[in-house]
mmCIF file of N, CA and C in Angstrom:
data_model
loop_
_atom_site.group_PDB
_atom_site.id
_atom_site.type_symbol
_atom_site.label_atom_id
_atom_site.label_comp_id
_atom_site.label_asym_id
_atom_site.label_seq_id
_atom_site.Cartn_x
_atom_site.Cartn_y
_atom_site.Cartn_z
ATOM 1 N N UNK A 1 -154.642 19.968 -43.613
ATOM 2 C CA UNK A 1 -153.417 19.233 -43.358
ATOM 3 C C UNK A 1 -152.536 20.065 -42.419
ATOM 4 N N UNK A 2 -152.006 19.557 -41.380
ATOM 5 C CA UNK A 2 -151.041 19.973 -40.554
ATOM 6 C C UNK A 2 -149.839 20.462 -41.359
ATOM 7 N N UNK A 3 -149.442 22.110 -40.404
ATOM 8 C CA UNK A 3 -148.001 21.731 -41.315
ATOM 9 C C UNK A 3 -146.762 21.632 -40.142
ATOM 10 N N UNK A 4 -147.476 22.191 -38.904
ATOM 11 C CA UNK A 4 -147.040 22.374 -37.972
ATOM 12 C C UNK A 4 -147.485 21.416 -36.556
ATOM 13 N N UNK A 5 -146.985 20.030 -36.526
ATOM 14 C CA UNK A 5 -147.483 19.447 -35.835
ATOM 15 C C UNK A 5 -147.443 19.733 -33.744
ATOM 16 N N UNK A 6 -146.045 20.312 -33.877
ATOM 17 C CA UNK A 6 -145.680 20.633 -32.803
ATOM 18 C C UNK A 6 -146.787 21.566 -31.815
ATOM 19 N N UNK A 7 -147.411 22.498 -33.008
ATOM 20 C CA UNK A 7 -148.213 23.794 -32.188
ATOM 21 C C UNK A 7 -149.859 23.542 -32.876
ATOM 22 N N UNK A 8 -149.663 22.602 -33.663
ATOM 23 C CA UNK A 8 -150.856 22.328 -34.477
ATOM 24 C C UNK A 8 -151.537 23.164 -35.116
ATOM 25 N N UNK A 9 -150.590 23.699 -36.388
ATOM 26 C CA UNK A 9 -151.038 24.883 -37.237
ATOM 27 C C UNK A 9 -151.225 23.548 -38.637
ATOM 28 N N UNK A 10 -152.121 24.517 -39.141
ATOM 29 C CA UNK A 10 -152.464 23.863 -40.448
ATOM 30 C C UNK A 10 -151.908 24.830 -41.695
ATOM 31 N N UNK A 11 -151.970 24.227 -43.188
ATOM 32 C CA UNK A 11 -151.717 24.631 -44.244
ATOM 33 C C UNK A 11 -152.473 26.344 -44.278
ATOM 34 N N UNK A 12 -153.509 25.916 -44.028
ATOM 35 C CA UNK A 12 -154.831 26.814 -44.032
ATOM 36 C C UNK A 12 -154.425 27.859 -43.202
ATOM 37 N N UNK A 13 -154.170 28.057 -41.894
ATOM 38 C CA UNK A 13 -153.721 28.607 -41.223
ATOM 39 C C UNK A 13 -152.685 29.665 -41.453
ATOM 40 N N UNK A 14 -151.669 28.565 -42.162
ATOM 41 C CA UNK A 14 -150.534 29.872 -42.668
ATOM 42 C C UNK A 14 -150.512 30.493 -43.671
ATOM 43 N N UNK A 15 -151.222 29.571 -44.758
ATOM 44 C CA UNK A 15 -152.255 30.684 -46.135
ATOM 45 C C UNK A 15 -152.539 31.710 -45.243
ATOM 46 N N UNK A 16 -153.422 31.694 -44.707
ATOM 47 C CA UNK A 16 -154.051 33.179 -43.885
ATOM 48 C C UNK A 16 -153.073 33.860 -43.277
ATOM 49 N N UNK A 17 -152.320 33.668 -42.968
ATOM 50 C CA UNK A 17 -151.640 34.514 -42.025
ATOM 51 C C UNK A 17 -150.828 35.537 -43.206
ATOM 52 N N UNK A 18 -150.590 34.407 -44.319
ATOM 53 C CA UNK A 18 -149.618 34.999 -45.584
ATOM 54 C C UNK A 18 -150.389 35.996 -45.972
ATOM 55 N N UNK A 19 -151.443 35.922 -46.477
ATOM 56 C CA UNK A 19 -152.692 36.429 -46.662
ATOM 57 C C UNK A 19 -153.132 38.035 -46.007
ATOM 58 N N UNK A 20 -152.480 37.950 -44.558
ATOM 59 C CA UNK A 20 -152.282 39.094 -43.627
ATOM 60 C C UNK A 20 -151.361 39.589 -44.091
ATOM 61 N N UNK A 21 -150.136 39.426 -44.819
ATOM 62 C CA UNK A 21 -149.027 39.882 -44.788
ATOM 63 C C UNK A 21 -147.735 38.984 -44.390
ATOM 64 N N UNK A 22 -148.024 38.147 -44.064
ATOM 65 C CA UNK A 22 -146.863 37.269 -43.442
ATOM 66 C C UNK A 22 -146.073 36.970 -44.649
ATOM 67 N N UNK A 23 -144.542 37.632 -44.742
ATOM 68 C CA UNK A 23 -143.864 37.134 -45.797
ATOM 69 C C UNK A 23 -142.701 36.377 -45.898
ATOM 70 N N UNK A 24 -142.299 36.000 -44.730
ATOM 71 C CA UNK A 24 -141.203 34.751 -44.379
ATOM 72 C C UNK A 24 -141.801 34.323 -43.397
ATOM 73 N N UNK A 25 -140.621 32.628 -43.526
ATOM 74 C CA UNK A 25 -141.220 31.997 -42.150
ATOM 75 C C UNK A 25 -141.040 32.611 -41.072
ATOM 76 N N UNK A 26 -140.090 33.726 -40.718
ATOM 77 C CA UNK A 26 -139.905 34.121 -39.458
ATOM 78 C C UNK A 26 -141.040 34.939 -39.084
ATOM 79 N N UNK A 27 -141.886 35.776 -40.207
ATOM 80 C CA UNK A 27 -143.334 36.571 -39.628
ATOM 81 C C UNK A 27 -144.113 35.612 -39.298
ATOM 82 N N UNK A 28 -144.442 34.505 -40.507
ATOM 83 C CA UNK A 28 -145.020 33.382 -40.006
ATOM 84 C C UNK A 28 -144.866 32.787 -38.421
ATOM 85 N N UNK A 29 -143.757 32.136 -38.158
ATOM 86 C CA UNK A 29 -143.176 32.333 -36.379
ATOM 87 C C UNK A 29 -144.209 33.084 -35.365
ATOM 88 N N UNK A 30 -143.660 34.701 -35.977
ATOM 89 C CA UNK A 30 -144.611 35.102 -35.091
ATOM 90 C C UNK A 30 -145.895 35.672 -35.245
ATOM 91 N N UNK A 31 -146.252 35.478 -35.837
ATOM 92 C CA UNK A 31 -147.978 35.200 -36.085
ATOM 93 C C UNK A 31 -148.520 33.683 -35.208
ATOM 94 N N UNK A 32 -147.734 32.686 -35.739
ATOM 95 C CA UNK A 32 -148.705 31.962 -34.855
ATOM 96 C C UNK A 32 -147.667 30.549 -34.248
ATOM 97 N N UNK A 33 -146.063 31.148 -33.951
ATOM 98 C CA UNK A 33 -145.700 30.226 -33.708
ATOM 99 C C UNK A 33 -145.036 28.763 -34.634
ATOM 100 N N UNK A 34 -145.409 28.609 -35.851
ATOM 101 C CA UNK A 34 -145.182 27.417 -36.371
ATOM 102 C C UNK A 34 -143.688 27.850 -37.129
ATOM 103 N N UNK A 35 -143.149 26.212 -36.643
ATOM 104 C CA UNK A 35 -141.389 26.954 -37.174
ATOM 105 C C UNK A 35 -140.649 27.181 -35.957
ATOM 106 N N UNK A 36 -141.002 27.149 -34.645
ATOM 107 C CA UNK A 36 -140.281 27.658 -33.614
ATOM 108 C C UNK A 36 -139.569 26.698 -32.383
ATOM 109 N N UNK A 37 -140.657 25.556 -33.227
ATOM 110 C CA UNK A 37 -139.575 24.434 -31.579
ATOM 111 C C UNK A 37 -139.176 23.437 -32.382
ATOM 112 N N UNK A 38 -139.521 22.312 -33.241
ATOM 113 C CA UNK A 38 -138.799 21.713 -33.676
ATOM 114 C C UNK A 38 -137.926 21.905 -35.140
ATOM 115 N N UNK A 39 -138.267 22.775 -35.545
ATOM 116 C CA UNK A 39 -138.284 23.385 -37.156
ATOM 117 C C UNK A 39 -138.644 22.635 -38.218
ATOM 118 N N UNK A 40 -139.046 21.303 -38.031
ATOM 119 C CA UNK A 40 -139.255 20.729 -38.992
ATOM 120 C C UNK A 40 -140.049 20.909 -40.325
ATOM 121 N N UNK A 41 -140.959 21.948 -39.812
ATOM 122 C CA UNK A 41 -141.860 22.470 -40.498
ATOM 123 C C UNK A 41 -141.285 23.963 -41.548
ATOM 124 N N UNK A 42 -140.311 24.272 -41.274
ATOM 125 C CA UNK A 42 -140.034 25.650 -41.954
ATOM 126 C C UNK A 42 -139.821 25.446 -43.415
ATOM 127 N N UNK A 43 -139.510 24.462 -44.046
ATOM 128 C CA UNK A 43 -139.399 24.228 -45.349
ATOM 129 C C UNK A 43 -140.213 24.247 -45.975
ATOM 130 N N UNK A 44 -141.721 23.619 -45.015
ATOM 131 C CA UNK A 44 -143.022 23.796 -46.056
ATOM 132 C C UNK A 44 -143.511 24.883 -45.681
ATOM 133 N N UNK A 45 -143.260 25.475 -44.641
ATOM 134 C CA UNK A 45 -144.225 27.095 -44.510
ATOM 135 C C UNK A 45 -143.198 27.793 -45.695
ATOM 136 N N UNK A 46 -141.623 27.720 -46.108
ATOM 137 C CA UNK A 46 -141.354 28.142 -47.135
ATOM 138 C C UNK A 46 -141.761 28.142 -48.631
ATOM 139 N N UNK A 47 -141.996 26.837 -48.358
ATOM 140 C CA UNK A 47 -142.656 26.338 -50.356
ATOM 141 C C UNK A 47 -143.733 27.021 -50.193
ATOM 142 N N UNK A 48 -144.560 27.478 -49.037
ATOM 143 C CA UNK A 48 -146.240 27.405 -49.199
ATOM 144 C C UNK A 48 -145.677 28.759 -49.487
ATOM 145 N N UNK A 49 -145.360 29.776 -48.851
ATOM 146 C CA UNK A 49 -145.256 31.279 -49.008
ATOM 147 C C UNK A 49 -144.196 31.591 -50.748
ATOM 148 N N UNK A 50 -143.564 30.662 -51.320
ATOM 149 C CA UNK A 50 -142.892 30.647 -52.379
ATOM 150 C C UNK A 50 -142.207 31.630 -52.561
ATOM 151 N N UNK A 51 -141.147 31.815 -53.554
ATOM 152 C CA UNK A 51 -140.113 32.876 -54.367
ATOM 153 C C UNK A 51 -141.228 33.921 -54.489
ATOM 154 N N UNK A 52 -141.373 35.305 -54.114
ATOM 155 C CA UNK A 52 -141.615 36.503 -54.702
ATOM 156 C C UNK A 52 -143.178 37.007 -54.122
ATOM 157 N N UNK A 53 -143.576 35.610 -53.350
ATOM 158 C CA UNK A 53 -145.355 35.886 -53.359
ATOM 159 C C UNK A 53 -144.919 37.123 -52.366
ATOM 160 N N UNK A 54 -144.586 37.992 -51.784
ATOM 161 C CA UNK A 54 -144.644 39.107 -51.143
ATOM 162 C C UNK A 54 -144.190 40.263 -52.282
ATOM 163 N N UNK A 55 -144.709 41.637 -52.423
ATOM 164 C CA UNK A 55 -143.986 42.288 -52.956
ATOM 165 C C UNK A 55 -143.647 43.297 -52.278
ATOM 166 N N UNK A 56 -142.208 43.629 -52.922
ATOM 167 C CA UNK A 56 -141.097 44.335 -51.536
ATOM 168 C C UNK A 56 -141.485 45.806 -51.844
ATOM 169 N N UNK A 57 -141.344 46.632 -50.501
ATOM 170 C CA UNK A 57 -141.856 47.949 -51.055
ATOM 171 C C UNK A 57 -140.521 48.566 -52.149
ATOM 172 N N UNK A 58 -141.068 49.800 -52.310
ATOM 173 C CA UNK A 58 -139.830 50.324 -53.268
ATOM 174 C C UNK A 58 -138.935 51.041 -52.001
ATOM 175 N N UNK A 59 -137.666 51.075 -52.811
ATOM 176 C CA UNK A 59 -136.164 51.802 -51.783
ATOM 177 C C UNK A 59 -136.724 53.005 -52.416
ATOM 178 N N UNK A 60 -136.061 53.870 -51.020
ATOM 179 C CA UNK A 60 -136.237 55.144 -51.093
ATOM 180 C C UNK A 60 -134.773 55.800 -52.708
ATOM 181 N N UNK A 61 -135.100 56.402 -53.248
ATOM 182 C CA UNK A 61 -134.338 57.027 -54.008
ATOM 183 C C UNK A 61 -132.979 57.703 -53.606
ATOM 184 N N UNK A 62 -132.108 57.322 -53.900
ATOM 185 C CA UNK A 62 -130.396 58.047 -53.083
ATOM 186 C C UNK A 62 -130.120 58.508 -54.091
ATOM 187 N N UNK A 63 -129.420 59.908 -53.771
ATOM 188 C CA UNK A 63 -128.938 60.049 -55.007
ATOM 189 C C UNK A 63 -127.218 60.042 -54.961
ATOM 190 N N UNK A 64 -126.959 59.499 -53.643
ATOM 191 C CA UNK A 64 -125.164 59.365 -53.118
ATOM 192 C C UNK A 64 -125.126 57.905 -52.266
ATOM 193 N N UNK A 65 -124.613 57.162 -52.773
ATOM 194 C CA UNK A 65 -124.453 55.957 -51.942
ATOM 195 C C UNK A 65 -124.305 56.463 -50.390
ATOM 196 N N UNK A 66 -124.835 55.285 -49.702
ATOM 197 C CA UNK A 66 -125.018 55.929 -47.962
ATOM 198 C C UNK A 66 -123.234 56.123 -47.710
ATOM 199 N N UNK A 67 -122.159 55.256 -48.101
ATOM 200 C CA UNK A 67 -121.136 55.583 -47.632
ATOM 201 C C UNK A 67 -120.672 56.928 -48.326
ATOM 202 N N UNK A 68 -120.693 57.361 -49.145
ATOM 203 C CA UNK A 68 -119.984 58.585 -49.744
ATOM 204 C C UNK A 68 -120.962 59.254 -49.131
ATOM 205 N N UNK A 69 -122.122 59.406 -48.511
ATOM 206 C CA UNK A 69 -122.475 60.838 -47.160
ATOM 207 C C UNK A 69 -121.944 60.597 -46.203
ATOM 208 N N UNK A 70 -121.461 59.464 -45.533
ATOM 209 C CA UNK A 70 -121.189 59.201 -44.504
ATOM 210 C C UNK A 70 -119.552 59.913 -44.795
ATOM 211 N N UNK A 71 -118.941 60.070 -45.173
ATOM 212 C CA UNK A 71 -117.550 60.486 -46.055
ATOM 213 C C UNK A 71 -117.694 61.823 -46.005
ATOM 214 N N UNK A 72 -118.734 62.873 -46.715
ATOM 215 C CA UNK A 72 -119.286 64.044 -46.477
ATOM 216 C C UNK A 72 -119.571 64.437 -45.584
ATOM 217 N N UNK A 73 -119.625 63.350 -44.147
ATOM 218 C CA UNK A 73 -119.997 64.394 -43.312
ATOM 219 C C UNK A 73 -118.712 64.528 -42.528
ATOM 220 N N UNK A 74 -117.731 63.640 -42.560
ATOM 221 C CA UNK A 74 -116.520 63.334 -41.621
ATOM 222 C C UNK A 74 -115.414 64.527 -42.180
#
């Protein structure tokens, strides 16, 4: 099934790309384009990629909020 009629990407298509790593529609975009001229399509490349299916790396550990160094150094 098309999800992207404009550039003629399929469901399948952006599974895979997700699959690569693609974790919003905007990587999606640029991986293969779909999402970029009419947008009509960005809502379902959203549902397809869903809440959380990426997992975020971990933050580096602070042990001073960035503004109170930024404060330390002035």
């Amino acid at each position: 099934m098309y999800i992207c009629s404009c550039f003629g990407i399929t469901e399948q298509q952006v599974k895979q790309h997700a699959a690569d790593g693609a974790c919003t529609p905007r990587q999606i975009a640029s991986a293969c384009k779909a999402g970029t001229d009419c947008g009509s399509c960005v809502r379902r490349i959203q549902a397809l990629l869903g809440r959380g299916a990426c997992p975020r790396g971990e933050l580096p550990e602070q042990t001073k909020p960035a503004l109170a160094a930024l404060d330390e150094a002035a």
